[in-house]
Each structure stands twice: as C-alpha cells, then as structure tokens.
C-alpha cells in the first residue's frame, strides 16, 4: 500500500490507517500516534536489519536465522532504549 496522507495529522505513517474488519475498507485511524516516535522506531528497525545482515551475511541454516534474529532484537532493543530515554 502506498503511503496515504492522514486527514488530521497530515503524516504518511502506516499507523494512521487500518482496514476496517466490518467492511474491508482502509480508513484513517484516530490521530493518537506520535509521528516522531514512529519515525525513530522505523529508523531503528531499518538500521537493525542492516547490522544483522552485516553480522550474518549468508544465512543458510536455521542457526544462521536464529543468530540473525538475536542480533536484530538486540540492536532494536538498544536503539529503542536510547529513543525512549
Ligand atoms: Zn504519523
């Protein structure tokens, strides 16, 4: 789904929209999310993917996926602690 501009917040965060299970239509959510926090979180996730890919570049075994996940989670946690501080 391409980014939609929220009618109240004016942002393009994916958190601003959700599919209504009643009719299946994607609708704007109440303007309750923090755009700056969402950006920092998304940046942290993207950075953690890069770092995990660098640490475990060639995933062929389940153990490689497990190692990648451990690094990814650690990096996201470290960055989000800094974001929340
Ligand atoms: Zn937003």
PDB file of C-alpha atoms and ligand atoms in Angstrom:
ATOM      1  CA  UNK A   1       0.000   0.000   0.000  1.00  0.00           C
ATOM      2  CA  UNK A   2       1.418   3.342  -0.944  1.00  0.00           C
ATOM      3  CA  UNK A   3       1.563   5.960   1.771  1.00  0.00           C
ATOM      4  CA  UNK A   4      -1.685   7.755   2.460  1.00  0.00           C
ATOM      5  CA  UNK A   5      -1.764  11.209   3.991  1.00  0.00           C
ATOM      6  CA  UNK A   6      -3.670  11.231   7.270  1.00  0.00           C
ATOM      7  CA  UNK A   7      -6.548  13.765   7.146  1.00  0.00           C
ATOM      8  CA  UNK A   8      -5.827  15.151  10.636  1.00  0.00           C
ATOM      9  CA  UNK A   9      -2.126  14.531  11.299  1.00  0.00           C
ATOM     10  CA  UNK A  10      -1.044  15.211   7.722  1.00  0.00           C
ATOM     11  CA  UNK A  11       1.537  12.426   8.004  1.00  0.00           C
ATOM     12  CA  UNK A  12       2.072   9.271   5.980  1.00  0.00           C
ATOM     13  CA  UNK A  13       2.699   6.880   8.901  1.00  0.00           C
ATOM     14  CA  UNK A  14       1.236   3.437   8.274  1.00  0.00           C
ATOM     15  CA  UNK A  15      -0.114   3.657  11.847  1.00  0.00           C
ATOM     16  CA  UNK A  16      -2.565   6.299  10.640  1.00  0.00           C
ATOM     17  CA  UNK A  17      -4.577   3.793   8.611  1.00  0.00           C
ATOM     18  CA  UNK A  18      -6.151   0.378   9.121  1.00  0.00           C
ATOM     19  CA  UNK A  19      -8.568  -1.895   7.335  1.00  0.00           C
ATOM     20  CA  UNK A  20     -11.984  -1.861   8.962  1.00  0.00           C
ATOM     21  CA  UNK A  21     -12.902  -5.532   9.507  1.00  0.00           C
ATOM     22  CA  UNK A  22     -16.588  -4.658   9.190  1.00  0.00           C
ATOM     23  CA  UNK A  23     -16.412  -3.588   5.551  1.00  0.00           C
ATOM     24  CA  UNK A  24     -12.823  -4.245   4.493  1.00  0.00           C
ATOM     25  CA  UNK A  25     -12.210  -0.582   3.685  1.00  0.00           C
ATOM     26  CA  UNK A  26      -8.911   1.069   4.702  1.00  0.00           C
ATOM     27  CA  UNK A  27      -9.816   4.038   6.904  1.00  0.00           C
ATOM     28  CA  UNK A  28      -7.938   6.731   8.835  1.00  0.00           C
ATOM     29  CA  UNK A  29      -7.379   5.880  12.485  1.00  0.00           C
ATOM     30  CA  UNK A  30      -7.935   8.368  15.307  1.00  0.00           C
ATOM     31  CA  UNK A  31      -4.927  10.736  15.466  1.00  0.00           C
ATOM     32  CA  UNK A  32      -3.332   9.140  18.517  1.00  0.00           C
ATOM     33  CA  UNK A  33       0.118   8.062  17.335  1.00  0.00           C
ATOM     34  CA  UNK A  34       3.347  10.025  17.784  1.00  0.00           C
ATOM     35  CA  UNK A  35       4.800  10.565  14.298  1.00  0.00           C
ATOM     36  CA  UNK A  36       8.295  11.378  15.603  1.00  0.00           C
ATOM     37  CA  UNK A  37       8.353   8.205  17.683  1.00  0.00           C
ATOM     38  CA  UNK A  38       7.134   6.126  14.728  1.00  0.00           C
ATOM     39  CA  UNK A  39       9.928   7.561  12.566  1.00  0.00           C
ATOM     40  CA  UNK A  40      12.587   6.831  15.206  1.00  0.00           C
ATOM     41  CA  UNK A  41      11.240   3.297  15.633  1.00  0.00           C
ATOM     42  CA  UNK A  42      11.138   2.645  11.874  1.00  0.00           C
ATOM     43  CA  UNK A  43      14.670   4.025  11.525  1.00  0.00           C
ATOM     44  CA  UNK A  44      15.835   1.759  14.374  1.00  0.00           C
ATOM     45  CA  UNK A  45      14.287  -1.301  12.725  1.00  0.00           C
ATOM     46  CA  UNK A  46      15.876  -0.448   9.351  1.00  0.00           C
ATOM     47  CA  UNK A  47      19.271   0.087  10.996  1.00  0.00           C
ATOM     48  CA  UNK A  48      18.989  -3.164  12.956  1.00  0.00           C
ATOM     49  CA  UNK A  49      18.267  -5.064   9.722  1.00  0.00           C
ATOM     50  CA  UNK A  50      21.434  -3.612   8.168  1.00  0.00           C
ATOM     51  CA  UNK A  51      23.531  -4.514  11.220  1.00  0.00           C
ATOM     52  CA  UNK A  52      22.102  -8.042  11.433  1.00  0.00           C
ATOM     53  CA  UNK A  53      22.692  -8.559   7.704  1.00  0.00           C
ATOM     54  CA  UNK A  54      26.295  -7.421   8.121  1.00  0.00           C
ATOM     55  CA  UNK A  55      26.826  -9.725  11.125  1.00  0.00           C
ATOM     56  CA  UNK A  56      25.182 -12.772   9.488  1.00  0.00           C
ATOM     57  CA  UNK A  57      25.504 -12.118   5.754  1.00  0.00           C
ATOM     58  CA  UNK A  58      24.960 -15.639   4.462  1.00  0.00           C
ATOM     59  CA  UNK A  59      22.008 -17.350   6.127  1.00  0.00           C
ATOM     60  CA  UNK A  60      21.839 -20.999   5.063  1.00  0.00           C
ATOM     61  CA  UNK A  61      20.955 -22.843   8.253  1.00  0.00           C
ATOM     62  CA  UNK A  62      18.282 -22.407  10.917  1.00  0.00           C
ATOM     63  CA  UNK A  63      21.107 -21.495  13.308  1.00  0.00           C
ATOM     64  CA  UNK A  64      22.000 -18.596  11.000  1.00  0.00           C
ATOM     65  CA  UNK A  65      18.437 -17.300  11.140  1.00  0.00           C
ATOM     66  CA  UNK A  66      18.477 -17.641  14.916  1.00  0.00           C
ATOM     67  CA  UNK A  67      21.769 -15.726  15.152  1.00  0.00           C
ATOM     68  CA  UNK A  68      20.391 -13.026  12.824  1.00  0.00           C
ATOM     69  CA  UNK A  69      17.251 -12.698  14.959  1.00  0.00           C
ATOM     70  CA  UNK A  70      19.254 -12.415  18.194  1.00  0.00           C
ATOM     71  CA  UNK A  71      21.362  -9.604  16.704  1.00  0.00           C
ATOM     72  CA  UNK A  72      18.335  -7.862  15.200  1.00  0.00           C
ATOM     73  CA  UNK A  73      16.430  -7.948  18.501  1.00  0.00           C
ATOM     74  CA  UNK A  74      19.453  -6.760  20.490  1.00  0.00           C
ATOM     75  CA  UNK A  75      20.068  -3.836  18.134  1.00  0.00           C
ATOM     76  CA  UNK A  76      16.408  -2.778  18.089  1.00  0.00           C
ATOM     77  CA  UNK A  77      16.233  -3.019  21.883  1.00  0.00           C
ATOM     78  CA  UNK A  78      19.425  -0.979  22.313  1.00  0.00           C
ATOM     79  CA  UNK A  79      18.213   1.704  19.903  1.00  0.00           C
ATOM     80  CA  UNK A  80      14.716   1.888  21.392  1.00  0.00           C
ATOM     81  CA  UNK A  81      16.163   2.303  24.890  1.00  0.00           C
ATOM     82  CA  UNK A  82      18.013   5.334  23.531  1.00  0.00           C
ATOM     83  CA  UNK A  83      14.874   6.552  21.719  1.00  0.00           C
ATOM     84  CA  UNK A  84      12.797   6.303  24.876  1.00  0.00           C
ATOM     85  CA  UNK A  85      15.428   7.992  27.057  1.00  0.00           C
TER      86      UNK A  85
HETATM   87 ZN1  LIG B   1       2.175   9.981  11.719  1.00  0.00          ZN
END
